[in-house]
GROMACS .gro file of C-alpha atoms in nm:
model
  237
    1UNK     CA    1   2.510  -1.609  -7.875
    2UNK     CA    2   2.196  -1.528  -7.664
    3UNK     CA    3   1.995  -1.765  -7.874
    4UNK     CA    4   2.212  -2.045  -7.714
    5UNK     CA    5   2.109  -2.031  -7.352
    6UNK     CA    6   1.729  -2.034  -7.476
    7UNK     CA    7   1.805  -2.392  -7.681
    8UNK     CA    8   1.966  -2.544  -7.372
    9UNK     CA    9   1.666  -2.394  -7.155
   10UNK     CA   10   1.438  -2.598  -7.437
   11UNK     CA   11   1.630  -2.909  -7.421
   12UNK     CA   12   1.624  -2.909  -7.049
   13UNK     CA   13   1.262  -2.876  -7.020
   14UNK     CA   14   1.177  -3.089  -7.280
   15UNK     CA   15   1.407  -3.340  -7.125
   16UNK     CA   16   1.206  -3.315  -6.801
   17UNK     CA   17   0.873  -3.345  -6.976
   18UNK     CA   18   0.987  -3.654  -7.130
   19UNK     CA   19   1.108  -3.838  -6.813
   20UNK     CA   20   0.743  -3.739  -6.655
   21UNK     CA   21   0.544  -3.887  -6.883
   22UNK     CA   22   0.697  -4.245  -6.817
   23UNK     CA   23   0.454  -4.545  -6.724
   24UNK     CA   24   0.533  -4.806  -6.600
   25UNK     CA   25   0.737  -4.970  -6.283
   26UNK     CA   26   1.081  -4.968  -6.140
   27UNK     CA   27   1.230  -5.221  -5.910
   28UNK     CA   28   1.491  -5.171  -5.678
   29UNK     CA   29   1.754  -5.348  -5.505
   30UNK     CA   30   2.011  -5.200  -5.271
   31UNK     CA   31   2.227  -5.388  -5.089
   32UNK     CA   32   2.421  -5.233  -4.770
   33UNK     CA   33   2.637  -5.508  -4.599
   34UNK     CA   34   2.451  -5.745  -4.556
   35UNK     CA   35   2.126  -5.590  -4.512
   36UNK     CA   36   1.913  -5.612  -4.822
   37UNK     CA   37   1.615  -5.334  -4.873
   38UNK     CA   38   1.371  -5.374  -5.224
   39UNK     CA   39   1.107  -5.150  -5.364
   40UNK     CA   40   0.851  -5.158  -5.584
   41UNK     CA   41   0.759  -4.838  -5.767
   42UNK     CA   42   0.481  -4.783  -5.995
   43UNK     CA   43   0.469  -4.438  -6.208
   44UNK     CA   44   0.253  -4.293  -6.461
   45UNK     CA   45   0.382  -3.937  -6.516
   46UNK     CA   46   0.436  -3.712  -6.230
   47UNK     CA   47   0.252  -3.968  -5.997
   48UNK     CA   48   0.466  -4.225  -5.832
   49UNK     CA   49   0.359  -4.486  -5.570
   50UNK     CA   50   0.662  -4.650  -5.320
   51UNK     CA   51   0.597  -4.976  -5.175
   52UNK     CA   52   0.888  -5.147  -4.984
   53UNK     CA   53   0.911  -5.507  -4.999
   54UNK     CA   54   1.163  -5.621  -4.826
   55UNK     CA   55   1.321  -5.392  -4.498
   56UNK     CA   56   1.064  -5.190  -4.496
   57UNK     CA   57   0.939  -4.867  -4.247
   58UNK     CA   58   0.654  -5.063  -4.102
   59UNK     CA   59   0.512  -4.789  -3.973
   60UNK     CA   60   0.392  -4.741  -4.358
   61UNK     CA   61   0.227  -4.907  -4.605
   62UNK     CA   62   0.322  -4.710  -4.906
   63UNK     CA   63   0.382  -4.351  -4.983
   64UNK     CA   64   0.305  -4.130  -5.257
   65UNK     CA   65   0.469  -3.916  -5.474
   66UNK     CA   66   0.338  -3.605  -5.713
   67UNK     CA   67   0.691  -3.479  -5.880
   68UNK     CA   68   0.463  -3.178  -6.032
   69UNK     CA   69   0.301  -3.096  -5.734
   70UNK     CA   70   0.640  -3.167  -5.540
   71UNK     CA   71   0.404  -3.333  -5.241
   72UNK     CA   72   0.476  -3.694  -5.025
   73UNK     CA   73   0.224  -3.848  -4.869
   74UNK     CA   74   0.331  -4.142  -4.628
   75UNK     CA   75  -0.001  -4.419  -4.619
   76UNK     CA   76  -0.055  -4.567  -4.295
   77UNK     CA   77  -0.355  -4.809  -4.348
   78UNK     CA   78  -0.408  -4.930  -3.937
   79UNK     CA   79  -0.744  -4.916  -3.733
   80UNK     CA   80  -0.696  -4.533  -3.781
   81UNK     CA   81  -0.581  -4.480  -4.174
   82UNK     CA   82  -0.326  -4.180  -4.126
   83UNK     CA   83  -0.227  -4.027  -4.455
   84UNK     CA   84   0.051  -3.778  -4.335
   85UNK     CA   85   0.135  -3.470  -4.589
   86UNK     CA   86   0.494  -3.289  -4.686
   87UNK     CA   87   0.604  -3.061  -4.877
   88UNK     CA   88   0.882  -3.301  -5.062
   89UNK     CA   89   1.170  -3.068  -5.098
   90UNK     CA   90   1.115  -2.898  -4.785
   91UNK     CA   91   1.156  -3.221  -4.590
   92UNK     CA   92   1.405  -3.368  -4.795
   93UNK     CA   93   1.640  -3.040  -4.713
   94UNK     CA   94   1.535  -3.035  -4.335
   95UNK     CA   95   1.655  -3.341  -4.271
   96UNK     CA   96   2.017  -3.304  -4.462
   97UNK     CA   97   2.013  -2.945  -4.273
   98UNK     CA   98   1.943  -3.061  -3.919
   99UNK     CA   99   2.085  -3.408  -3.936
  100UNK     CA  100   1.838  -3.588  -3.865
  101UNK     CA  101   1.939  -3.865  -4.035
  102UNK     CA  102   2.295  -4.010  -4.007
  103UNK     CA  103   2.508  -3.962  -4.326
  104UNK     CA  104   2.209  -3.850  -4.537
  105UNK     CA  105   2.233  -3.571  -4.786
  106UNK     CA  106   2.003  -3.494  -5.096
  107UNK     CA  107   2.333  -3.500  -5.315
  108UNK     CA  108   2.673  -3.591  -5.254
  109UNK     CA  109   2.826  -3.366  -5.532
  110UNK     CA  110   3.025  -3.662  -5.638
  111UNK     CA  111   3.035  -3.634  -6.006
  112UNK     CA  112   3.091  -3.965  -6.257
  113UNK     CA  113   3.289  -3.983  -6.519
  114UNK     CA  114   3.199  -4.214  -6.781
  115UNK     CA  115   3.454  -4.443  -6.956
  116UNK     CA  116   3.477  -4.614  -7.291
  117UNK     CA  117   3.293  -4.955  -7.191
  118UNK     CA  118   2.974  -5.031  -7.252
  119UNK     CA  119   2.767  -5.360  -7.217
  120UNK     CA  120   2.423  -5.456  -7.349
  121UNK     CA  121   2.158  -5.534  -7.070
  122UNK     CA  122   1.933  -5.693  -7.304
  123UNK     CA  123   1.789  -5.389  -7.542
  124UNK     CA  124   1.948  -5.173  -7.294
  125UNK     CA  125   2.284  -4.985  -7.358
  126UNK     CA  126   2.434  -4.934  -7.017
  127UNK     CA  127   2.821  -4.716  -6.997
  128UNK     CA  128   3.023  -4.798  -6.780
  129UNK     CA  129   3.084  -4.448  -6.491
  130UNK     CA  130   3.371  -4.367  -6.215
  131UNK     CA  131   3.343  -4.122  -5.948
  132UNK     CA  132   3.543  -4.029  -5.636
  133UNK     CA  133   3.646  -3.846  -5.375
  134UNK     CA  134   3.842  -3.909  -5.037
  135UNK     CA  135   3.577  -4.082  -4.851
  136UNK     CA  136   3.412  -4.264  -5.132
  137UNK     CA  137   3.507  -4.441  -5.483
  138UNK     CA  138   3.193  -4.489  -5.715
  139UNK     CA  139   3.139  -4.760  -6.021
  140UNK     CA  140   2.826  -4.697  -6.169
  141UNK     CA  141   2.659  -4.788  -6.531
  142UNK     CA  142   2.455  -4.563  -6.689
  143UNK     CA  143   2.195  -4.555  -6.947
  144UNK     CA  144   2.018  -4.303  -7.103
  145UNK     CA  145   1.641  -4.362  -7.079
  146UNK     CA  146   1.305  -4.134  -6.973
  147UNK     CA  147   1.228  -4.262  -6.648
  148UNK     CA  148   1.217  -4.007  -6.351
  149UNK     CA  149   1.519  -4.251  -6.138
  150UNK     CA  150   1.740  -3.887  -6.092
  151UNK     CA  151   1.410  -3.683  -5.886
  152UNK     CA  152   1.336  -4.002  -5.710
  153UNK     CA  153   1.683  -4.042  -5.593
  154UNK     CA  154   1.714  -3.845  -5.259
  155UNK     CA  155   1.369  -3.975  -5.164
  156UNK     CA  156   1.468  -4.303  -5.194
  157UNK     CA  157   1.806  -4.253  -5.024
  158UNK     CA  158   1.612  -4.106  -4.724
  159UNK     CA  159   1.349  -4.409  -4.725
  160UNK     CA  160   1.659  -4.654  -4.734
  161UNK     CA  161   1.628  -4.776  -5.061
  162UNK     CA  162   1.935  -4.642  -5.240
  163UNK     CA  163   2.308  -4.509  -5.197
  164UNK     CA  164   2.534  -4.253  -5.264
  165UNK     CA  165   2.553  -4.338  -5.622
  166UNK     CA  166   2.373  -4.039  -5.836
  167UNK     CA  167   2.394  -3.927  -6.211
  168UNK     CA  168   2.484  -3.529  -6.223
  169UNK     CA  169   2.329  -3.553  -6.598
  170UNK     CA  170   2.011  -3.627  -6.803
  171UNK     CA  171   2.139  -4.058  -6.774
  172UNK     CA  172   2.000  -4.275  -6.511
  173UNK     CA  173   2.183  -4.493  -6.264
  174UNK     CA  174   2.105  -4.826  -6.319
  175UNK     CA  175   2.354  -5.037  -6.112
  176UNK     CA  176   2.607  -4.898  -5.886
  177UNK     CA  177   2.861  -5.007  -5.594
  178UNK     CA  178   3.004  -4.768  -5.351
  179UNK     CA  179   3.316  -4.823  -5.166
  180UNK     CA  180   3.364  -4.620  -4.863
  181UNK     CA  181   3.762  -4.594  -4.820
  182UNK     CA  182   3.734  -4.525  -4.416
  183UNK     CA  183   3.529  -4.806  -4.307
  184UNK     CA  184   3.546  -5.041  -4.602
  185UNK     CA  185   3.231  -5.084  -4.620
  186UNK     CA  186   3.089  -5.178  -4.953
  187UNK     CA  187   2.671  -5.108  -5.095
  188UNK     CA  188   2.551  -5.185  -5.427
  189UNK     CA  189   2.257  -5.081  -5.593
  190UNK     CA  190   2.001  -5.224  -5.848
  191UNK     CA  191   1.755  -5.101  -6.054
  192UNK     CA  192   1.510  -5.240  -6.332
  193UNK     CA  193   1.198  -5.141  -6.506
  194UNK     CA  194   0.928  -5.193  -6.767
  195UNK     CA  195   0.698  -5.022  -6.907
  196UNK     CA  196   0.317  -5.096  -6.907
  197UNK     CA  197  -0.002  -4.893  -6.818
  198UNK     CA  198  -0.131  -4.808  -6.504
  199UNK     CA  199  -0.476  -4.724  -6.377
  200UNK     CA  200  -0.534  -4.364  -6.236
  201UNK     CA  201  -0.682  -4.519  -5.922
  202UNK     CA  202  -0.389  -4.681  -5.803
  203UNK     CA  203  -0.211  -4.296  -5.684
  204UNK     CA  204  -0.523  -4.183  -5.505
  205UNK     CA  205  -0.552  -4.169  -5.116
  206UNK     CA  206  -0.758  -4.395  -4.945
  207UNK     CA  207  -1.126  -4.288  -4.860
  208UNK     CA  208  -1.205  -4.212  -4.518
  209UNK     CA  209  -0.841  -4.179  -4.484
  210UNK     CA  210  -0.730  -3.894  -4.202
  211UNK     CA  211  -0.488  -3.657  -4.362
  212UNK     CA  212  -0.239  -3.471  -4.117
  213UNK     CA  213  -0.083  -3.205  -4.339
  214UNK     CA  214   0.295  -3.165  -4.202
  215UNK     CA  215   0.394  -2.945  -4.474
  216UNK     CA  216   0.210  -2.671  -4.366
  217UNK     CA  217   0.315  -2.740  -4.017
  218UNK     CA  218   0.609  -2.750  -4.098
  219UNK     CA  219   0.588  -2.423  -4.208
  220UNK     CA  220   0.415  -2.261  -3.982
  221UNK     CA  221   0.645  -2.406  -3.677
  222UNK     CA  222   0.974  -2.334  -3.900
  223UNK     CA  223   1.079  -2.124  -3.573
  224UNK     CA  224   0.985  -2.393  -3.326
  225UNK     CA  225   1.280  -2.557  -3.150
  226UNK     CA  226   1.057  -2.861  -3.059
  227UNK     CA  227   0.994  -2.913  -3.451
  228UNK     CA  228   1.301  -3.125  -3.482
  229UNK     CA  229   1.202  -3.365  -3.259
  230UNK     CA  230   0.817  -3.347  -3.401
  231UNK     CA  231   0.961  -3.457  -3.733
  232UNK     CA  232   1.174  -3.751  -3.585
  233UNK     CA  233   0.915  -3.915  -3.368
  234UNK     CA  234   0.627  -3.877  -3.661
  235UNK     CA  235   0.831  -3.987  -3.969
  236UNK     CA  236   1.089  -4.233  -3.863
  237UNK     CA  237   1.311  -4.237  -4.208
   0.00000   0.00000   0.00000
């Protein structure tokens, strides 16, 4: 019995190991009314570069991401190049905890259920998933593919580039609409990708670049009551 827990610890891990040493990119559409936001992402391993395309923060250029590392970096390239630093999981939670941003949360606990249908997205294999719960009702397809879409998620969520749609298992989201029963309001999401290889370059900070680095600020002002508002007014998610 005890040598069971240590197999699923080994499948986990290799699991992750596997979905971090993707290359390649991933496009994605999400679609929230009528407002239409698209990214492209570019990752080779733990390294992942964000560049919106279309409703983007304009404040930014791009921002990196090192999932090992667990840092953000948001790229300002102006007369000044700013390269602000964060501590990714600290930031993510501080703005579900102090609600900073309206309606966002780093995971909405709503679980999906997959079903018996299945379509072919060209070599893909994509299952058809259900989810919901008394403010939202969840159609998803999922497929089950090494490419880090599940730790990307809440970032992506915060930047405006995804829903509430998220996979509670090793399988990737791929496409998903969420109907909010209050407001009726519907979103849909989109998300493709291919594989191809990627210069080491293209993650590295600018040169000459001035790096503010929030996370330890963060941090150290943890206490601060003005920190709040410090967060709001310099990363405008």
């Amino acid at each position: 019995m005890r040598l069971l827990p240590l197999l699923l610890f080994i499948f986990l891990a290799l699991s992750a190991c596997c979905q971090l040493s993707f290359e390649g990119t991933l496009n994605v559409s999400y679609k929230n009314g009528s407002n239409i936001s698209t990214a492209d992402i570019k990752i080779k391993g733990p390294q992942v570069l964000i560049r919106q395309m279309e409703n983007r923060i304009k404040k930014y250029n791009y921002f990196l991401v090192d999932l090992e590392q667990r840092t953000f970096e948001t790229v300002a390239l102006r007369d000044t190049m700013i390269v602000i630093k964060y501590h990714l999981d600290s930031l993510l939670q501080y703005y579900e905890q102090n609600n900073l941003k309206d309606g966002f949360r780093c995971n909405y606990g709503l679980a999906l259920k997959e079903t018996d249908k299945a379509v072919n997205d060209g070599a893909v294999r994509m299952v058809k998933a259900v989810g919901e719960d008394n403010t939202r009702k969840v159609t998803a397809w999922l497929i089950d593919e090494y490419v880090p879409l599940n730790e990307l998620t809440p970032l992506l969520r915060l930047l405006g580039n995804w829903n509430e749609a998220e996979s509670q298992s090793q399988k990737i989201v791929l496409q998903a609409e969420v109907f909010h029963k209050l407001t009726k309001r519907e979103s849909s999401v989109k998300a493709t990708y291919f594989k191809e290889k990627l210069p080491a370059t293209l993650f590295e900070l600018p040169k000459n670049a001035l790096l503010k680095d929030f996370a330890l600020l963060m941090q150290k002002q943890r206490n601060n009551s003005d920190l709040k508002t410090l967060i709001q007014t310099f990363a405008g998610f």
